GROMACS .gro file of C-alpha atoms in nm:
model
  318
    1UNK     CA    1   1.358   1.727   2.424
    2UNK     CA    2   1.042   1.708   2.187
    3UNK     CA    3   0.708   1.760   2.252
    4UNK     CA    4   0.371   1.548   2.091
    5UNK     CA    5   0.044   1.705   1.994
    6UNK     CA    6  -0.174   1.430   1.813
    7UNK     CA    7  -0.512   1.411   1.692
    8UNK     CA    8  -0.788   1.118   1.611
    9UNK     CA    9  -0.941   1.166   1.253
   10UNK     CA   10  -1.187   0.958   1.060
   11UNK     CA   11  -1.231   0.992   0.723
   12UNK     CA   12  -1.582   0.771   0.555
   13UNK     CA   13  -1.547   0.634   0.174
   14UNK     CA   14  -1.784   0.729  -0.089
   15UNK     CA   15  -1.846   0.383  -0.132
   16UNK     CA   16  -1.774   0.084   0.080
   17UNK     CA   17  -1.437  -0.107   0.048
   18UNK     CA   18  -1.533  -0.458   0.035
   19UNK     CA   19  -1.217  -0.711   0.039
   20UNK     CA   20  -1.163  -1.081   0.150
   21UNK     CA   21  -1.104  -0.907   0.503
   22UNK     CA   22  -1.418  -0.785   0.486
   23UNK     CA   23  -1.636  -0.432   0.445
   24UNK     CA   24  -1.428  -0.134   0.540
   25UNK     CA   25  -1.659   0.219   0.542
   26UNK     CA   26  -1.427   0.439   0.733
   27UNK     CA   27  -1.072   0.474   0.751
   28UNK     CA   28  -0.949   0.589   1.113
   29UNK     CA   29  -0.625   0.734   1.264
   30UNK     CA   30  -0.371   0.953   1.413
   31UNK     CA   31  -0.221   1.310   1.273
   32UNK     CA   32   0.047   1.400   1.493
   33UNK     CA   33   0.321   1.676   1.545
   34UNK     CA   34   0.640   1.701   1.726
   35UNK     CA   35   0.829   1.988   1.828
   36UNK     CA   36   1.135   2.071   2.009
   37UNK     CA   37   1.282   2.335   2.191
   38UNK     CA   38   1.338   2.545   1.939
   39UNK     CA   39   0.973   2.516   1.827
   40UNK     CA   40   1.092   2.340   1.487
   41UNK     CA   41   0.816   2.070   1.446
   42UNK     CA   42   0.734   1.777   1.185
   43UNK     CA   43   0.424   1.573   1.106
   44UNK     CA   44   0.327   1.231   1.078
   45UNK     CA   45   0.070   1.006   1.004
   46UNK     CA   46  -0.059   0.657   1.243
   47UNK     CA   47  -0.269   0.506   0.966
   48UNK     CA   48  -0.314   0.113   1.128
   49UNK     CA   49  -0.447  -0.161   0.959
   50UNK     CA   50  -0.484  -0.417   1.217
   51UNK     CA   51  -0.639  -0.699   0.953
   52UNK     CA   52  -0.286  -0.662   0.820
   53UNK     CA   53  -0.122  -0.735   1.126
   54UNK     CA   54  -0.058  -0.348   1.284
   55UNK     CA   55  -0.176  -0.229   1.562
   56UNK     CA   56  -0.497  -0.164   1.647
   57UNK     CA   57  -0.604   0.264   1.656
   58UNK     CA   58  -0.718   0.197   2.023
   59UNK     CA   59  -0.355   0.029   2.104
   60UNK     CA   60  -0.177   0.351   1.884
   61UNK     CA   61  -0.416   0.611   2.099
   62UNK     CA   62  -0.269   0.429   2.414
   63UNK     CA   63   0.075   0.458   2.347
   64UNK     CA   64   0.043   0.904   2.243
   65UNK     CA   65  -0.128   0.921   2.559
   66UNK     CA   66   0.134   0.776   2.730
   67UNK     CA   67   0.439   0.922   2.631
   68UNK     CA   68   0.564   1.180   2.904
   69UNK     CA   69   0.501   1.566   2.850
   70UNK     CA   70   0.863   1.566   2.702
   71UNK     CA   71   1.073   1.287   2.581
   72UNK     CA   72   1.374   1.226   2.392
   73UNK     CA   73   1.464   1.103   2.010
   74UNK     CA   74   1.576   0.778   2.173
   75UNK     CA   75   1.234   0.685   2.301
   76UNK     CA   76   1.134   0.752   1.992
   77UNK     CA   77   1.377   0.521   1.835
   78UNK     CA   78   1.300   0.245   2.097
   79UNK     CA   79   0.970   0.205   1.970
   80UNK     CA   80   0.857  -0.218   1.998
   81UNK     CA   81   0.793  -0.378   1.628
   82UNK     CA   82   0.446  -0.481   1.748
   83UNK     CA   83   0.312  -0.093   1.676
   84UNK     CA   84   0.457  -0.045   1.330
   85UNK     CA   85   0.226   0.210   1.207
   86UNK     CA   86   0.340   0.443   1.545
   87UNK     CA   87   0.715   0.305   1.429
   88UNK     CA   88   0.649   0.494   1.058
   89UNK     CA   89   0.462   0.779   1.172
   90UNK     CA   90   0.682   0.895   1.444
   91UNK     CA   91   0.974   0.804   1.230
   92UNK     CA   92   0.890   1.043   0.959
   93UNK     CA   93   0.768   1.291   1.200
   94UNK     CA   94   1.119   1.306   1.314
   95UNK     CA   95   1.268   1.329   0.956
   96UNK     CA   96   1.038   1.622   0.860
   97UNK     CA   97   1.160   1.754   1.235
   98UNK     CA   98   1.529   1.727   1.122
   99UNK     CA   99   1.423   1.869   0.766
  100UNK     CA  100   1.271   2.243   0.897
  101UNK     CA  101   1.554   2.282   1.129
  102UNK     CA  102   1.800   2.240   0.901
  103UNK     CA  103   1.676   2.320   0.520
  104UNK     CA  104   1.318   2.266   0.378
  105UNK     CA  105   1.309   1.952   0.085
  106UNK     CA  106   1.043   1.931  -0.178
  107UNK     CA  107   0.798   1.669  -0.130
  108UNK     CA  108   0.606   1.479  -0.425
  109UNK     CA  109   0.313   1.550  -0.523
  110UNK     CA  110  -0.064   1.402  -0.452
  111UNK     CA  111  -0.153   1.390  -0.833
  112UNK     CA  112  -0.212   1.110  -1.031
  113UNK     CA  113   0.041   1.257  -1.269
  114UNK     CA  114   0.329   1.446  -1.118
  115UNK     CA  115   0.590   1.719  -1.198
  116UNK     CA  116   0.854   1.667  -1.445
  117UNK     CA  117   1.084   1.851  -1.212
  118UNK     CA  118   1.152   1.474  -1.026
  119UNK     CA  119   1.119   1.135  -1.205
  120UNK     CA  120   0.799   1.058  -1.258
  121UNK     CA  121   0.591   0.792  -1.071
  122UNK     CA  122   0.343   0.611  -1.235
  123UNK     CA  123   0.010   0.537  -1.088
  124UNK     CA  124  -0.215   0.245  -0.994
  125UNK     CA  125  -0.598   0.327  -0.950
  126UNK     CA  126  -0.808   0.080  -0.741
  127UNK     CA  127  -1.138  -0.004  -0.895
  128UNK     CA  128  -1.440  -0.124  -0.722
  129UNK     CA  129  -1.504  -0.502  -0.665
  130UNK     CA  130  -1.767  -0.677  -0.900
  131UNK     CA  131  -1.921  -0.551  -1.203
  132UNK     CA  132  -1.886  -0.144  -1.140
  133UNK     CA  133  -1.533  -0.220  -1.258
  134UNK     CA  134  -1.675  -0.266  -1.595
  135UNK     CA  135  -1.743   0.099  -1.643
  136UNK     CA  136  -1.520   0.281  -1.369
  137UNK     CA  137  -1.217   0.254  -1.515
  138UNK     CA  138  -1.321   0.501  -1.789
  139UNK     CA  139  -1.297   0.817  -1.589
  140UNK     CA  140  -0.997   0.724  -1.435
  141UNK     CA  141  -0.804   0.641  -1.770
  142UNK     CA  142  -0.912   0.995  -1.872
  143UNK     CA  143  -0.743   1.138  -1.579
  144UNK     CA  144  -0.427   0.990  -1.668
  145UNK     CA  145  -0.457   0.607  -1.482
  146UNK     CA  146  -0.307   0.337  -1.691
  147UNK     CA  147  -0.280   0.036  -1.453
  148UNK     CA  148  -0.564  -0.093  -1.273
  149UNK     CA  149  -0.582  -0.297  -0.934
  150UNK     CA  150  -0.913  -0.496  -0.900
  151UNK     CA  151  -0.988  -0.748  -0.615
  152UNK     CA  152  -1.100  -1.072  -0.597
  153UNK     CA  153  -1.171  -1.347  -0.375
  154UNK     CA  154  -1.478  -1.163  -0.260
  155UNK     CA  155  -1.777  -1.371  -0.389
  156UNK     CA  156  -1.767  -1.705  -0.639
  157UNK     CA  157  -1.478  -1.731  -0.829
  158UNK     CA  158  -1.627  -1.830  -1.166
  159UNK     CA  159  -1.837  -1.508  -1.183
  160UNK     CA  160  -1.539  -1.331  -1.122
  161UNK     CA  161  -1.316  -1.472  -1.320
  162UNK     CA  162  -1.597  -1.407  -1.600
  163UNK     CA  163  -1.611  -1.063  -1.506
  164UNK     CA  164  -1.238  -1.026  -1.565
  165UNK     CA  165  -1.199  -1.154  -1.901
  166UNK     CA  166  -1.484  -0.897  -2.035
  167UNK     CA  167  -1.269  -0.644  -1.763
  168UNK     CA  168  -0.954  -0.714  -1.957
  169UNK     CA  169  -1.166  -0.712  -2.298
  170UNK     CA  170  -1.277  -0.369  -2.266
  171UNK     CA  171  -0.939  -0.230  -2.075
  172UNK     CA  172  -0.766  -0.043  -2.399
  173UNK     CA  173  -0.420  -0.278  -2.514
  174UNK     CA  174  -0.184  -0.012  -2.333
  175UNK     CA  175  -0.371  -0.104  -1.969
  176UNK     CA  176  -0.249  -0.311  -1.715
  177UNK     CA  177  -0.426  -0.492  -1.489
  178UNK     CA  178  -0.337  -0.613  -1.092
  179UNK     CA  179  -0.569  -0.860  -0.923
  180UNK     CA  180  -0.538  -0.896  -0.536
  181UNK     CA  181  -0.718  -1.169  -0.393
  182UNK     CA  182  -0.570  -1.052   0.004
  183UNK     CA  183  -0.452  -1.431   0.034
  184UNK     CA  184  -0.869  -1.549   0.031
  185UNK     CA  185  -0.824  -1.787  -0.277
  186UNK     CA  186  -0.693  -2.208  -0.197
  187UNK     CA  187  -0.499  -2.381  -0.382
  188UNK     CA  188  -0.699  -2.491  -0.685
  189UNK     CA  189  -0.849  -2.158  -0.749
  190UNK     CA  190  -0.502  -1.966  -0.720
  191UNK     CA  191  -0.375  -2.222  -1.033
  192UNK     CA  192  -0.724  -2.134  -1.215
  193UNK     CA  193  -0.683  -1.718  -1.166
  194UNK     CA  194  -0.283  -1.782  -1.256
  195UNK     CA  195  -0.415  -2.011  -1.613
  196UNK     CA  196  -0.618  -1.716  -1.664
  197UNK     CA  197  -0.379  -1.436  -1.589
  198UNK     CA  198  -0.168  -1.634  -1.875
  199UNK     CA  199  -0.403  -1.623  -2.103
  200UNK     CA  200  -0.320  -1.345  -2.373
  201UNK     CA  201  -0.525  -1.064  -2.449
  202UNK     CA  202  -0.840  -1.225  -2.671
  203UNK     CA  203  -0.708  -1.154  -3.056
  204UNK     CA  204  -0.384  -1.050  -2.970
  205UNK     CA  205  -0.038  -1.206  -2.790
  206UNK     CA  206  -0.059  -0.969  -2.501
  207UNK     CA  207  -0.047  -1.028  -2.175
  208UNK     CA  208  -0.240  -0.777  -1.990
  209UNK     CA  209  -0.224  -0.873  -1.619
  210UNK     CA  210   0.073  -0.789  -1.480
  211UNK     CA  211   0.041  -0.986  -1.184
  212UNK     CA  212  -0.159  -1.194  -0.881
  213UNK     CA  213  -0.149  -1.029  -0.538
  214UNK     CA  214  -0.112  -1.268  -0.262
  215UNK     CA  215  -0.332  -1.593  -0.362
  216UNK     CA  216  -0.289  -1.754  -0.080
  217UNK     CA  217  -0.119  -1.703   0.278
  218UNK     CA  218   0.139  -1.984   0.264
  219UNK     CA  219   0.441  -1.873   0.123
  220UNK     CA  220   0.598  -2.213   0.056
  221UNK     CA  221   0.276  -2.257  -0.201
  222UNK     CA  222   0.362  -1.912  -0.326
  223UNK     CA  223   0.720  -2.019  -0.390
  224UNK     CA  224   0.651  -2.315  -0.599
  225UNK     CA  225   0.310  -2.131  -0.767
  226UNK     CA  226   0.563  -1.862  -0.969
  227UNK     CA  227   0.765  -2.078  -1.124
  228UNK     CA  228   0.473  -2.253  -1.281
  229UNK     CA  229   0.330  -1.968  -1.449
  230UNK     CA  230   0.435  -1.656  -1.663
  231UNK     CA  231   0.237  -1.443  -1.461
  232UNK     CA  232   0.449  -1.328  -1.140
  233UNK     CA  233   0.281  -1.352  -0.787
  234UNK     CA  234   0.319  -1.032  -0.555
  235UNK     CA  235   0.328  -1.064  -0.168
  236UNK     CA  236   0.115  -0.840  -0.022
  237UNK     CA  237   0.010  -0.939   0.336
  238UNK     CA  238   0.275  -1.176   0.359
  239UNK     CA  239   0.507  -0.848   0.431
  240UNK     CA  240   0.317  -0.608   0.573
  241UNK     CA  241   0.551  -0.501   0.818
  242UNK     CA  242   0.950  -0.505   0.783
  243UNK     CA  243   0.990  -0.817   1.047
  244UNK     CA  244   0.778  -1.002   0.796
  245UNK     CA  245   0.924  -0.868   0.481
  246UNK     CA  246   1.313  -0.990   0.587
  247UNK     CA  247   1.169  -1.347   0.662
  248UNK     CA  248   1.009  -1.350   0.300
  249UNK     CA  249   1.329  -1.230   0.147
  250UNK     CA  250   1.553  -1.504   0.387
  251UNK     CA  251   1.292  -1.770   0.282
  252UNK     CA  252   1.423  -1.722  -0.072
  253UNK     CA  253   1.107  -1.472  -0.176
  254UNK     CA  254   1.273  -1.300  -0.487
  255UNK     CA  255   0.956  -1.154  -0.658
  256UNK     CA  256   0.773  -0.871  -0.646
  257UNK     CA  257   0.715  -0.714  -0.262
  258UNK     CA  258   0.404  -0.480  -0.241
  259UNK     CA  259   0.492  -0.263   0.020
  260UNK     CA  260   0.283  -0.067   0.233
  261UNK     CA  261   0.517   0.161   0.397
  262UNK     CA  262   0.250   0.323   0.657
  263UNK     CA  263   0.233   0.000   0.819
  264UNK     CA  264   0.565  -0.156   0.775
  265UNK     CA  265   0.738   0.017   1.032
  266UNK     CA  266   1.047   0.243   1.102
  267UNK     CA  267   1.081   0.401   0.740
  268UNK     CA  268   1.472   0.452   0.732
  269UNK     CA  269   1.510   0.118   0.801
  270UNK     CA  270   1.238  -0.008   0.519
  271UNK     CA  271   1.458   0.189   0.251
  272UNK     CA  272   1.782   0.044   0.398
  273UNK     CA  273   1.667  -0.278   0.358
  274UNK     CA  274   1.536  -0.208   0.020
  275UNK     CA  275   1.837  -0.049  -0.134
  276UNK     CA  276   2.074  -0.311  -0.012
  277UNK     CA  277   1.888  -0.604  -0.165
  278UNK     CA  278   1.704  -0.416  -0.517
  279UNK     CA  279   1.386  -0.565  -0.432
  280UNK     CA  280   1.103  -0.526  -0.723
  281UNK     CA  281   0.891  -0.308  -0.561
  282UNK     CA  282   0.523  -0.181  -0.525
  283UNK     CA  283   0.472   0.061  -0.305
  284UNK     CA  284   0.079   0.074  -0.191
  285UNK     CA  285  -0.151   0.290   0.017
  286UNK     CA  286  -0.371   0.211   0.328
  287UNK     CA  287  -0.557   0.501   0.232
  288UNK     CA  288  -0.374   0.716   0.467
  289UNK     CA  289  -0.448   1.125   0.459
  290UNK     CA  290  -0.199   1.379   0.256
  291UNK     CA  291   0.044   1.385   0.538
  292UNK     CA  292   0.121   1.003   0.595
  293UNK     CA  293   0.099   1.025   0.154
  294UNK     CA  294   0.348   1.242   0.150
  295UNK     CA  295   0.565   1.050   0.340
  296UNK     CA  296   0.492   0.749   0.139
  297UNK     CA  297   0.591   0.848  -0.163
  298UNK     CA  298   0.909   0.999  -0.042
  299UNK     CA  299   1.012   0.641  -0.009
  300UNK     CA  300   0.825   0.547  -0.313
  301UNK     CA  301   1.026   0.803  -0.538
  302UNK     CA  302   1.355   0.667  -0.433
  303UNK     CA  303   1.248   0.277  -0.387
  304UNK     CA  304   0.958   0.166  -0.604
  305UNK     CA  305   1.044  -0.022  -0.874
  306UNK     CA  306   0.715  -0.052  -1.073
  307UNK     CA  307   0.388   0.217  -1.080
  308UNK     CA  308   0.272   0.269  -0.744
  309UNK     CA  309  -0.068   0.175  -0.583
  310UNK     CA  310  -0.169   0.528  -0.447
  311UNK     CA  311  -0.449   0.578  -0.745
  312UNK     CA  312  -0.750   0.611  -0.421
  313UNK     CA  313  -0.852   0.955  -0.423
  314UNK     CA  314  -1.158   0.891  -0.596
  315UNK     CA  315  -1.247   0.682  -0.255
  316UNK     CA  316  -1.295   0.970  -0.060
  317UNK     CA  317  -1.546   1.292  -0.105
  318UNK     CA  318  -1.336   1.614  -0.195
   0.00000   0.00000   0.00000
C-alpha cells in the first residue's frame, strides 16, 4: 500500500507571460511524494494548465485530499482522463517509486546544454512577446540557445509580422525561429504569417522559421493549410492531452505534434503511443518546477524528435 504527502507551490515570473490566452504572472501547483511500506518513495509534479484543457489546481487539490490514508497502485492507475496533469504526475511518481526500490537511473539534466554522457538534446528558448524580442535573444544565444520560440497573435498582426522580419533579420543565419500563435490567428491571417514564414532569409535562400504553432483551432483548416506552404504547421493545443493527440493522429494529422507531457496524461502510455507511430515530435514545458522537468525530459530523451521547448529558466528569479 502507498502513502501521499503533497504540497501547493507557486512560483511568480520575472516578467509577465502574455499569450492569446491571456496574462499569466504565476505559475501554480502540486509537488507530491509517495511511499510504500518499505519507505521507498518517488516524486512527482501536478503542473495544470486548465486554458489547455487540464484540470483546474483547485480540482487537482480535491482529488490529493481525497485519496484514503493508504491506497493501492491500481487506484492509481484508475485515474479518469479528465485530470491529466494528476494522470502524469502520479504516474511518474510511481516510476521513480519502482526506480529507488529496485536500482537508481540517471536523470537528464536542467541545462540548456547537457552531458555528453547521453545524446544530447537541443534546446528551444522562449522569448518575450513584442519588441523585447529584438534584443533578448542575445544573452540567450551566448548561453548556448540556437532556436527561438516567439508568440504571436497577441496584438495587430501587421506590427507583428513587422517585428518578425527585423526578428529574423538580426537572428544570426544558424538560428531558428518557432512562432506560436496558441490557435488566436483566422483564416486569412494564418495564410499571411505562413507567406511570410516562406519567405527566405532577406539576401540569402534560407529559410529560417522552422515552423507555425497552432494558427488556428480547427484542424480540418490545419490539414489543408500544410500542404499549401513549405513551412510545416505544429499542433500545439490541438493535443494537449493524449485523448486529443490519438484523434489528431486518426484524423490523418501526420506533422509535427508539440507535446506537453505534464499535461498530456499517463506518461507510459504517451511514449507507447509515440514509439509505435514515430511521430515528429516537440516536446514543450508548462513551466513546471525541476521535479515535473525531470520527468519531462525523461520522455523527451527517448521520444523527441526535434530540439525541445524547455529553454524557460530565464522566466523565473534564481
Amino acid at each position: 500500500m502507498l502513502r501521499l504527502t503533497f504540497q501547493p507551490y507557486q512560483r511568480r515570473f520575472k516578467r509577465t507571460l502574455k499569450t492569446h490566452h491571456g496574462l499569466w504572472s504565476q505559475r501554480e501547483g502540486i509537488l507530491l511524494q509517495l511511499t510504500d511500506s518499505q519507505d521507498n518513495q518517488g516524486e512527482g509534479e501536478i503542473a495544470p494548465l486548465p486554458w489547455f484543457g487540464s484540470e483546474t489546481l483547485e480540482e487537482a487539490l480535491y482529488f490529493c485530499r481525497h485519496l484514503p490514508d493508504r491506497f493501492s497502485i491500481d487506484e492509481l492507475r484508475a485515474i479518469p482522463a479528465q485530470l491529466p496533469a494528476c494522470q502524469f504526475g502520479f504516474g511518474c511518481a510511481l516510476k521513480e517509486l519502482h526506480q529507488s526500490s529496485t536500482t537508481t537511473l540517471p536523470l537528464p539534466s536542467s541545462e540548456p546544454l547537457p552531458s555528453s554522457e547521453q545524446t544530447p538534446l537541443t534546446y528551444s528558448a522562449l522569448l518575450p512577446t513584442g519588441a523585447a524580442a529584438l534584443t533578448d535573444w542575445i544573452p540567450l544565444w551566448q548561453t548556448g540557445y540556437r532556436t527561438f520560440k516567439w508568440k504571436i497573435g497577441v496584438s495587430d498582426s501587421s506590427i507583428e509580422q513587422k517585428l518578425c522580419r527585423e526578428l529574423r533579420h538580426e537572428l544570426p543565419a544558424s538560428a531558428r525561429l518557432r512562432l506560436d500563435a496558441n490557435g488566436g490567428l483566422n483564416l486569412e491571417t494564418a495564410q499571411q504569417w505562413l507567406a511570410l514564414c516562406d519567405e527566405p532569409k532577406p539576401g540569402t535562400e534560407l529559410k529560417t522559421i522552422e515552423y507555425l504553432e497552432q494558427p488556428l483551432l480547427q484542424l480540418d483548416d490545419m490539414l489543408a493549410l500544410n500542404e499549401q506552404y513549405t513551412t510545416p504547421i505544429a499542433l500545439d493545443e490541438s493535443v494537449a492531452t493524449l485523448n486529443q493527440l490519438v484523434d489528431c493522429y486518426q484524423r490523418g494529422w501526420r506533422g509535427i505534434f508539440v507535446i506537453k507531457p505534464a499535461i498530456a496524461g499517463d506518461p507510459e502510455q504517451l511514449r507507447q503511443f509515440c514509439l509505435t507511430h514515430s511521430l515528429d515530435t516537440v516536446f514543450s514545458s508548462v513551466f513546471e518546477t525541476d521535479v515535473g522537468r525531470r520527468a519531462c525530459l525523461q520522455l523527451a530523451q527517448e521520444l523527441s524528435t526535434r530540439a525541445v521547448g524547455f529553454g524557460v529558466d530565464h522566466w523565473f528569479a534564481k
